[in-house]
Coordinates of C-alpha atoms and ligand atoms in Angstrom, one line a residue:
M1 CA 76.6 83.3 91.1
T2 CA 78.8 83.3 94.1
T3 CA 78.3 85.2 97.0
A4 CA 80.3 86.8 99.9
Q5 CA 79.4 87.6 103.4
V6 CA 80.1 91.2 104.6
L7 CA 81.0 91.6 108.0
N8 CA 81.0 94.4 110.7
P9 CA 84.7 94.8 111.8
A10 CA 83.5 96.2 114.9
T11 CA 81.6 93.0 116.1
E12 CA 82.6 90.4 113.5
Q13 CA 78.8 89.9 113.0
V14 CA 77.6 89.0 109.2
V15 CA 75.8 92.5 108.3
A16 CA 75.0 91.5 104.5
T17 CA 75.4 88.6 101.9
V18 CA 76.4 90.1 98.4
E19 CA 76.3 88.3 95.1
L20 CA 79.5 88.8 93.3
V21 CA 79.6 89.5 89.5
G22 CA 81.6 87.3 87.4
V23 CA 83.5 88.0 83.9
A24 CA 80.4 87.2 81.6
E25 CA 78.3 89.8 83.7
T26 CA 81.1 92.0 83.7
D27 CA 81.4 92.3 80.1
A28 CA 77.7 92.6 79.8
A29 CA 77.7 95.8 81.9
I30 CA 80.5 97.2 80.0
E31 CA 78.7 96.6 76.7
R32 CA 75.6 98.0 78.3
A33 CA 77.6 101.2 79.2
Q34 CA 79.3 101.6 76.0
R35 CA 75.8 101.6 74.4
A36 CA 74.8 104.0 77.1
A37 CA 77.6 106.3 76.2
L38 CA 76.5 107.2 72.8
T39 CA 73.2 108.8 74.1
W40 CA 74.7 109.9 77.7
R41 CA 77.5 112.3 75.6
E42 CA 74.6 113.6 73.5
V43 CA 72.5 114.9 76.6
A44 CA 72.9 118.8 76.7
P45 CA 75.2 120.1 79.1
G46 CA 72.5 121.5 81.3
D47 CA 70.6 118.5 81.7
R48 CA 73.5 116.2 82.5
A49 CA 74.5 119.0 85.4
R50 CA 70.7 119.1 86.4
L51 CA 70.9 115.0 86.6
L52 CA 74.1 115.2 88.6
R53 CA 72.4 118.0 91.2
R54 CA 69.4 115.6 91.5
F55 CA 71.9 112.7 92.1
A56 CA 73.7 114.8 94.7
E57 CA 70.0 115.9 96.7
A58 CA 69.3 112.1 96.7
V59 CA 72.5 111.2 98.6
D60 CA 71.9 114.1 100.9
A61 CA 68.7 112.7 101.6
D62 CA 69.9 109.6 102.2
L63 CA 73.1 110.8 104.0
E64 CA 72.3 109.1 107.5
R65 CA 71.4 105.9 105.9
L66 CA 74.6 105.8 103.8
A67 CA 76.6 107.0 107.0
Q68 CA 75.1 104.1 109.1
L69 CA 75.6 101.3 106.5
E70 CA 79.3 102.5 106.2
V71 CA 79.7 102.4 110.3
S72 CA 78.4 98.7 110.0
N73 CA 80.3 97.8 106.9
S74 CA 83.6 99.3 107.4
G75 CA 83.8 100.4 110.9
H76 CA 84.6 104.0 110.4
T77 CA 83.3 106.3 113.4
I78 CA 79.8 107.7 112.8
G79 CA 81.3 111.3 112.5
N80 CA 83.6 110.2 109.9
A81 CA 81.1 108.3 107.8
R82 CA 78.5 111.0 108.2
W83 CA 81.4 113.3 106.4
E84 CA 82.1 110.9 104.3
A85 CA 78.3 110.7 102.7
G86 CA 78.4 114.5 102.7
N87 CA 81.4 114.5 100.5
V88 CA 79.7 112.3 97.9
R89 CA 77.0 114.8 98.0
D90 CA 79.4 118.0 97.6
V91 CA 81.6 116.5 94.9
L92 CA 78.4 115.6 92.8
H93 CA 77.3 119.0 93.5
Y94 CA 80.9 120.4 92.4
A95 CA 81.0 118.0 89.2
A96 CA 77.4 119.2 88.2
G97 CA 79.0 122.6 87.8
M98 CA 81.5 120.9 85.1
P99 CA 79.6 120.0 81.9
E100 CA 78.9 124.1 81.0
R101 CA 82.4 124.7 81.8
L102 CA 84.2 122.2 79.7
L103 CA 85.8 124.9 77.9
G104 CA 88.0 124.6 74.7
H105 CA 90.3 127.2 73.2
Q106 CA 89.9 129.1 69.9
I107 CA 93.3 129.8 68.7
P108 CA 94.3 131.9 66.1
V109 CA 95.6 130.3 62.9
A110 CA 95.7 131.7 59.1
G111 CA 93.1 130.9 56.7
G112 CA 90.4 129.5 59.1
V113 CA 89.3 129.1 62.7
N114 CA 91.0 126.7 64.8
I115 CA 88.8 125.1 68.0
T116 CA 89.4 122.5 70.6
F117 CA 86.8 120.4 72.0
H118 CA 86.8 117.9 75.2
E119 CA 85.4 114.9 74.3
P120 CA 84.4 112.0 76.6
L121 CA 86.3 109.1 76.5
G122 CA 83.6 106.5 76.8
V123 CA 83.4 103.9 79.4
V124 CA 85.4 104.5 82.4
G125 CA 86.3 101.5 85.1
V126 CA 86.7 102.8 88.4
I127 CA 88.5 100.5 91.2
V128 CA 87.6 101.3 94.6
P129 CA 89.7 100.0 97.8
W130 CA 88.3 99.5 101.4
N131 CA 89.5 102.4 103.4
F132 CA 87.3 105.2 102.1
P133 CA 84.7 103.2 100.0
M134 CA 82.5 106.2 99.5
P135 CA 84.5 109.3 98.6
I136 CA 87.0 107.5 96.4
A137 CA 84.1 106.3 94.7
A138 CA 82.8 109.5 93.9
W139 CA 86.2 111.3 93.2
G140 CA 86.1 108.9 89.9
F141 CA 82.6 108.6 89.0
A142 CA 81.1 112.3 89.5
P143 CA 83.7 113.8 87.0
A144 CA 83.9 111.1 84.7
L145 CA 80.0 111.3 84.4
A146 CA 80.1 115.1 84.0
A147 CA 82.4 115.0 81.3
G148 CA 79.9 112.7 79.3
N149 CA 81.3 109.2 80.1
T150 CA 79.6 106.4 81.3
V151 CA 81.0 104.5 84.5
V152 CA 81.5 101.0 85.7
L153 CA 82.3 100.8 89.4
K154 CA 83.9 97.7 91.4
P155 CA 83.9 98.4 95.2
A156 CA 86.3 96.4 97.4
E157 CA 85.4 93.1 98.2
L158 CA 85.3 93.8 102.0
T159 CA 83.2 97.0 101.8
P160 CA 80.7 96.9 98.6
L161 CA 77.4 98.3 100.6
T162 CA 77.4 101.9 100.2
A163 CA 78.5 101.6 96.6
I164 CA 75.5 99.5 95.9
R165 CA 73.5 101.9 97.7
L166 CA 74.8 104.9 95.4
G167 CA 73.9 102.9 92.2
E168 CA 70.4 102.7 93.6
L169 CA 70.2 106.2 94.5
A170 CA 71.8 107.3 90.7
L171 CA 68.9 105.5 89.3
E172 CA 66.4 106.8 91.9
A173 CA 68.0 110.6 90.8
G174 CA 66.8 109.6 87.1
L175 CA 70.3 109.0 85.7
P176 CA 69.6 106.8 82.3
E177 CA 70.0 103.1 82.9
H178 CA 73.8 101.7 82.6
V179 CA 75.2 105.3 82.7
F180 CA 76.4 104.5 86.3
Q181 CA 76.7 100.6 87.2
V182 CA 78.0 99.4 90.3
L183 CA 79.7 95.7 89.9
P184 CA 80.7 94.3 93.4
G185 CA 83.3 91.1 92.7
K186 CA 86.7 90.1 93.1
G187 CA 89.6 92.6 91.8
S188 CA 91.4 89.6 89.8
V189 CA 88.3 89.1 88.0
V190 CA 86.0 92.5 87.8
G191 CA 88.7 94.8 88.4
Q192 CA 91.1 92.9 85.9
R193 CA 88.4 93.0 83.2
F194 CA 88.2 96.5 83.4
V195 CA 91.9 96.6 82.6
T196 CA 91.5 94.2 79.7
H197 CA 88.3 94.9 78.0
P198 CA 88.8 97.1 75.0
A199 CA 85.7 99.1 75.5
V200 CA 86.9 100.3 78.8
R201 CA 88.9 103.6 77.8
K202 CA 90.1 104.5 81.2
V203 CA 90.7 102.7 84.6
V204 CA 90.7 104.8 87.6
F205 CA 92.3 102.9 90.2
T206 CA 93.1 103.6 93.8
G207 CA 94.8 100.9 96.1
S208 CA 97.9 99.5 97.0
T209 CA 101.1 100.4 94.7
E210 CA 101.5 96.6 94.1
V211 CA 98.6 96.3 92.4
G212 CA 98.6 99.8 90.8
T213 CA 101.6 98.5 89.6
Q214 CA 100.1 95.6 87.6
I215 CA 97.3 97.9 86.6
M216 CA 99.5 100.1 84.9
A217 CA 101.3 97.4 83.1
G218 CA 97.8 95.8 81.9
C219 CA 96.5 99.0 80.8
A220 CA 99.8 99.4 78.9
Q221 CA 99.0 96.7 76.4
Q222 CA 96.0 98.9 74.9
V223 CA 97.6 102.3 75.9
K224 CA 94.6 102.6 78.1
R225 CA 94.3 105.9 80.2
V226 CA 94.7 105.6 83.6
T227 CA 94.7 107.4 87.0
L228 CA 96.3 105.7 89.9
E229 CA 96.1 106.6 93.5
L230 CA 98.6 104.6 95.9
G231 CA 100.3 104.0 99.0
G232 CA 101.6 106.7 101.2
K233 CA 104.4 106.9 103.9
S234 CA 103.8 110.6 104.6
A235 CA 105.7 112.8 106.9
N236 CA 105.0 115.2 109.6
I237 CA 107.7 117.4 110.2
V238 CA 107.8 119.4 113.7
F239 CA 110.4 122.4 113.7
A240 CA 111.8 123.4 116.9
D241 CA 110.1 127.1 116.3
A242 CA 106.7 125.6 115.9
D243 CA 103.6 125.7 118.4
L244 CA 104.8 122.4 120.0
A245 CA 101.7 121.9 122.2
R246 CA 99.5 122.2 119.1
A247 CA 101.9 120.1 116.6
A248 CA 101.7 117.3 119.6
A249 CA 97.9 117.6 120.2
T250 CA 97.1 116.9 116.9
A251 CA 99.8 114.8 115.5
P252 CA 97.7 111.6 116.6
Y253 CA 94.7 112.8 114.3
G254 CA 96.9 113.2 111.7
V255 CA 97.8 109.5 111.6
F256 CA 95.4 107.6 113.5
D257 CA 92.0 108.9 111.9
N258 CA 90.5 106.0 110.2
A259 CA 92.5 103.5 112.6
G260 CA 95.2 104.9 110.0
Q261 CA 93.7 103.3 107.0
D262 CA 94.4 106.4 105.2
C263 CA 96.7 106.8 102.4
C264 CA 97.6 110.4 103.7
A265 CA 98.3 109.0 107.1
R266 CA 101.6 110.9 108.5
S267 CA 102.9 107.8 109.6
R268 CA 106.5 109.3 110.2
I269 CA 106.6 112.0 112.8
L270 CA 110.2 114.0 112.3
V271 CA 110.8 116.2 115.2
Q272 CA 113.5 118.6 115.2
R273 CA 116.4 117.1 117.9
S274 CA 116.3 120.0 120.3
V275 CA 112.7 119.7 121.3
F276 CA 112.5 115.8 120.7
D277 CA 111.9 115.0 124.3
K278 CA 109.8 117.5 124.9
F279 CA 107.4 116.6 121.7
L280 CA 107.3 112.9 123.1
E281 CA 106.4 114.3 126.2
L282 CA 103.5 116.1 125.0
L283 CA 102.5 113.2 122.6
E284 CA 101.7 110.7 125.0
P285 CA 98.9 112.3 126.6
A286 CA 97.4 112.8 123.0
V287 CA 97.8 109.2 122.0
R288 CA 96.5 107.9 125.3
G289 CA 93.5 110.3 124.9
V290 CA 92.4 109.1 121.5
R291 CA 88.8 107.6 122.3
V292 CA 89.1 104.2 120.3
G293 CA 85.7 102.0 120.7
D294 CA 82.4 101.6 119.3
P295 CA 82.0 103.5 116.0
T296 CA 78.3 103.9 116.6
Q297 CA 79.1 106.3 119.5
E298 CA 79.5 110.0 118.5
S299 CA 82.1 110.7 120.8
T300 CA 84.2 107.8 119.7
E301 CA 87.3 108.9 117.6
M302 CA 89.2 105.9 116.2
G303 CA 87.2 102.2 115.3
P304 CA 88.5 98.8 114.5
L305 CA 90.7 97.8 111.7
I306 CA 88.8 96.5 108.5
S307 CA 89.5 92.5 109.2
A308 CA 91.3 90.2 111.0
A309 CA 93.8 89.5 108.4
H310 CA 94.5 93.1 108.1
R311 CA 95.0 93.2 112.0
D312 CA 97.5 90.5 111.7
R313 CA 99.3 92.6 109.1
V314 CA 99.6 95.7 111.1
A315 CA 100.5 93.7 114.0
A316 CA 103.3 92.0 112.4
Y317 CA 105.2 95.3 112.0
I318 CA 105.7 95.1 116.0
E319 CA 108.7 92.8 116.1
P320 CA 110.0 91.9 119.4
S321 CA 113.0 94.0 118.9
T322 CA 110.5 97.1 118.0
K323 CA 111.2 99.9 120.5
V324 CA 107.5 100.9 121.5
A325 CA 107.5 104.3 123.1
F326 CA 103.8 104.0 124.4
T327 CA 100.5 103.0 123.3
G328 CA 96.8 104.1 123.5
A329 CA 93.6 102.4 124.5
R330 CA 92.1 99.6 122.6
P331 CA 88.5 97.7 123.6
D332 CA 88.4 94.4 124.7
G333 CA 85.8 91.8 123.1
P334 CA 85.0 91.2 119.6
G335 CA 86.3 93.4 116.7
F336 CA 89.3 93.9 114.8
W337 CA 91.0 96.1 117.3
Y338 CA 94.4 97.5 117.5
P339 CA 95.7 100.3 119.9
P340 CA 97.4 103.4 118.8
T341 CA 101.0 102.8 118.8
V342 CA 103.9 105.0 118.9
V343 CA 107.4 103.4 118.3
L344 CA 110.9 104.7 118.1
P345 CA 112.8 103.2 114.9
D346 CA 116.4 102.1 115.4
A347 CA 117.4 102.4 111.8
P348 CA 116.3 104.1 108.5
T349 CA 115.6 100.8 107.0
D350 CA 113.4 99.4 109.6
R351 CA 110.3 98.0 107.9
V352 CA 108.1 100.4 110.3
L353 CA 109.5 103.2 108.6
T354 CA 109.9 102.3 105.0
E355 CA 106.7 100.4 104.3
E356 CA 103.0 101.5 104.3
V357 CA 101.8 99.9 107.8
F358 CA 98.1 101.3 107.2
G359 CA 97.2 100.8 110.4
P360 CA 97.5 102.8 113.8
V361 CA 101.3 103.0 113.8
V362 CA 103.5 105.8 114.1
A363 CA 107.3 106.2 113.9
V364 CA 108.7 109.0 115.6
L365 CA 112.8 110.1 114.9
P366 CA 114.5 113.0 115.3
F367 CA 116.2 115.7 112.7
E368 CA 119.0 118.3 112.7
D369 CA 118.4 120.9 110.5
E370 CA 116.0 122.1 107.7
A371 CA 118.1 120.2 105.1
D372 CA 118.1 116.9 107.2
A373 CA 114.5 117.1 107.5
I374 CA 113.6 117.4 103.8
R375 CA 116.3 114.5 103.3
I376 CA 114.5 112.3 105.4
A377 CA 111.0 113.2 104.4
N378 CA 111.8 112.4 100.8
D379 CA 113.8 109.2 101.7
T380 CA 110.8 107.1 100.7
E381 CA 109.4 105.7 97.4
Y382 CA 106.0 107.5 98.1
G383 CA 105.1 111.1 97.8
L384 CA 101.5 111.3 98.7
S385 CA 101.0 114.0 101.5
G386 CA 102.7 115.6 104.7
S387 CA 102.7 118.2 107.1
I388 CA 105.1 120.8 108.3
W389 CA 105.0 122.7 111.6
T390 CA 106.7 126.0 112.0
N391 CA 105.9 129.3 112.8
D392 CA 108.4 130.6 110.1
V393 CA 106.5 131.4 107.0
G394 CA 109.9 131.2 104.7
R395 CA 110.7 128.0 106.1
A396 CA 107.0 126.5 105.5
L397 CA 107.2 127.8 102.0
R398 CA 110.8 126.4 101.2
V399 CA 109.9 123.0 102.9
S400 CA 106.4 123.0 101.2
R401 CA 108.6 123.4 97.7
A402 CA 111.1 120.7 98.7
V403 CA 109.0 117.9 100.1
E404 CA 108.3 115.6 96.9
A405 CA 104.6 115.2 97.7
G406 CA 101.3 116.1 96.1
N407 CA 99.3 117.5 99.3
L408 CA 101.1 119.2 101.8
S409 CA 99.9 121.0 104.8
V410 CA 101.3 123.6 107.3
N411 CA 100.3 124.0 110.7
S412 CA 97.4 121.7 110.0
H413 CA 96.8 118.0 108.9
S414 CA 94.2 118.4 106.3
S415 CA 95.0 117.2 102.7
V416 CA 91.6 117.0 101.1
R417 CA 88.9 119.3 99.9
Y418 CA 86.8 118.6 96.5
W419 CA 87.8 121.8 95.2
T420 CA 91.3 121.4 95.2
P421 CA 93.5 118.7 93.2
F422 CA 94.7 115.7 95.0
G423 CA 97.1 112.8 94.3
G424 CA 100.8 111.6 94.4
F425 CA 104.4 112.1 93.6
K426 CA 106.7 109.2 92.6
Q427 CA 104.9 105.5 93.6
S428 CA 101.7 107.3 95.2
G429 CA 100.3 107.6 91.9
L430 CA 99.7 108.9 88.6
G431 CA 97.5 112.1 87.6
R432 CA 95.3 114.3 89.9
E433 CA 91.4 113.9 91.4
L434 CA 89.5 116.5 92.5
G435 CA 89.8 120.3 91.9
P436 CA 89.1 122.6 88.9
D437 CA 90.5 120.2 86.3
A438 CA 88.8 117.0 87.5
A439 CA 86.7 116.5 84.5
L440 CA 89.7 117.1 82.0
A441 CA 91.0 113.9 83.0
F442 CA 87.9 112.2 81.6
T443 CA 88.6 113.4 78.3
E444 CA 90.5 113.7 74.9
T445 CA 91.4 117.1 73.7
K446 CA 90.4 117.4 69.9
N447 CA 91.8 119.7 67.5
V448 CA 89.7 121.1 64.5
F449 CA 90.7 123.4 61.9
I450 CA 87.9 124.9 59.9
A451 CA 89.0 126.7 56.6
T452 CA 87.4 129.9 55.5
Q453 CA 89.0 130.5 52.3
Ligands
NAD501 P1 94.3 96.8 97.0 O1 95.4 97.3 95.9 O2 94.2 95.4 97.6 O3 92.7 96.7 96.3 C1 92.4 97.9 95.7 C2 91.2 97.5 94.8 O4 91.8 96.8 93.6 C3 90.2 96.6 95.1 O5 89.0 96.8 94.8 C4 90.4 95.3 94.8 O6 89.3 94.0 94.5 C5 91.2 95.6 93.4 N1 92.0 94.9 92.8 C6 93.0 93.9 93.4 N2 93.5 93.2 92.6 C7 93.5 93.2 91.4 C8 93.6 93.3 90.0 N3 94.8 92.4 89.9 N4 93.2 93.8 89.1 C9 92.1 94.6 89.3 N5 91.8 95.0 90.5 C10 92.3 94.5 91.6 O7 94.2 97.9 98.0 P2 93.4 97.9 99.4 O8 94.0 97.1 100.0 O9 91.9 97.7 99.1 O10 93.6 99.3 99.7 C11 94.5 99.6 100.5 C12 95.6 100.7 99.6 O11 94.9 101.6 99.0 C13 96.8 101.3 100.5 O12 97.8 101.0 99.8 C14 96.3 102.9 100.5 O13 97.4 103.7 100.9 C15 96.0 102.9 99.1 N6 94.8 104.2 99.0 C16 95.4 105.0 98.0 C17 94.4 106.4 98.2 C18 95.0 107.6 97.1 O14 94.3 108.4 97.3 N7 96.5 107.6 96.8 C19 93.5 106.5 98.9 C20 93.1 105.4 99.5 C21 93.8 104.1 99.5

């Protein structure tokens, strides 16, 4: 078996060595999951719910350990990491309410009774990126398990540790063996096998649009179900009538959270021209004030990037000709640090404006009026999230309806709640996760007619 070293991105020290699963082990795990699916689907809804609740409680009891593991593996700030472990617990508790609520229809028909069932799919493969290893895993596995499927989960190569721990906690909580298996390994090996193995009936992929496109094409060979959560280039639209001080004070947290390695990062700030200069003046102290540093400290607001290679990729977006308005802090010494950076693009075709940087870089640009703001916001292949700052409720609603994105917030930057749906328009994805319908994405609707005459 090959192994991979896992680094702490804040110190560059090795924190663990992980055994990587190959094709043969992946096949064996999928086949075990296939057998386990036959009995898991027969577990009474109330018992499946109870097991998921126990799993949630096990995560809660382990919350601090999971959070510390994420800080050392991913460089997340301890505050964020605790939220992320808590999110797994909450998603599991929410999913525990689903087995008894997978309601079908009774549809009036002549000569009999017509009813629908939501049948589980079988084995579901979940492929997770490195930016939010815990929540993104749970958004896939929790509702899939609730709906009666078994799950094989592949964490990202760089960040497998919390997923491995979640796999142990599931067993400790009493989930039957092989119902939830975590398989650390390469995307091109384990992830690819989820796509090609016929027993995997659905792939849930979160990651780059580039890989997501390949996954979708691969799944098409078997008409395999797929949910895709992909990249973003979201707009934070600030109208002149907004509370400018609040909009400016919060804008850094709408893009630099998790060092900008967030698919929902509001990485384009569109500001109405009449208040553009004023907004930049207010933004500068807010950006300089972001506390960047040791992620183990409670007061830290932004940690390092995930790897040296990723830092190089982010840095390449700042070309010699790029107009940098101002930057925030970054510590010296080891660690993959990059400072919060605000740029003023020259042209709508600038790479920093059209591509997902996935780092702490934000572009600020002016717009003229409401129609112009909507046009610029939609001038991207992505459509994941966005924010609208205005005190005019009519405008807030008009612009919310007009922006082509799945998750919008008005006078706020919050996009994610486990009980509301999440997902992208256009090339940001396909399907939705979370929210009241989450389990339905892991079922097939079956229609049954029973003759009474
Ligand atoms: P990535 O696409 O490189 O990798 C994601 C996962 O896919 C990893 O586990 C990787 O091992 C696996 N993978 C790679 N090649 C594969 C292949 N050929 N077949 C099967 N699996 C394969 O993405 P990343 O760099 O880990 O994550 C960053 C990206 O994820 C960003 O674009 C970001 O916007 C996106 N993202 C989207 C959401 C969302 O919900 N929309 C959330 C978080 C991250």
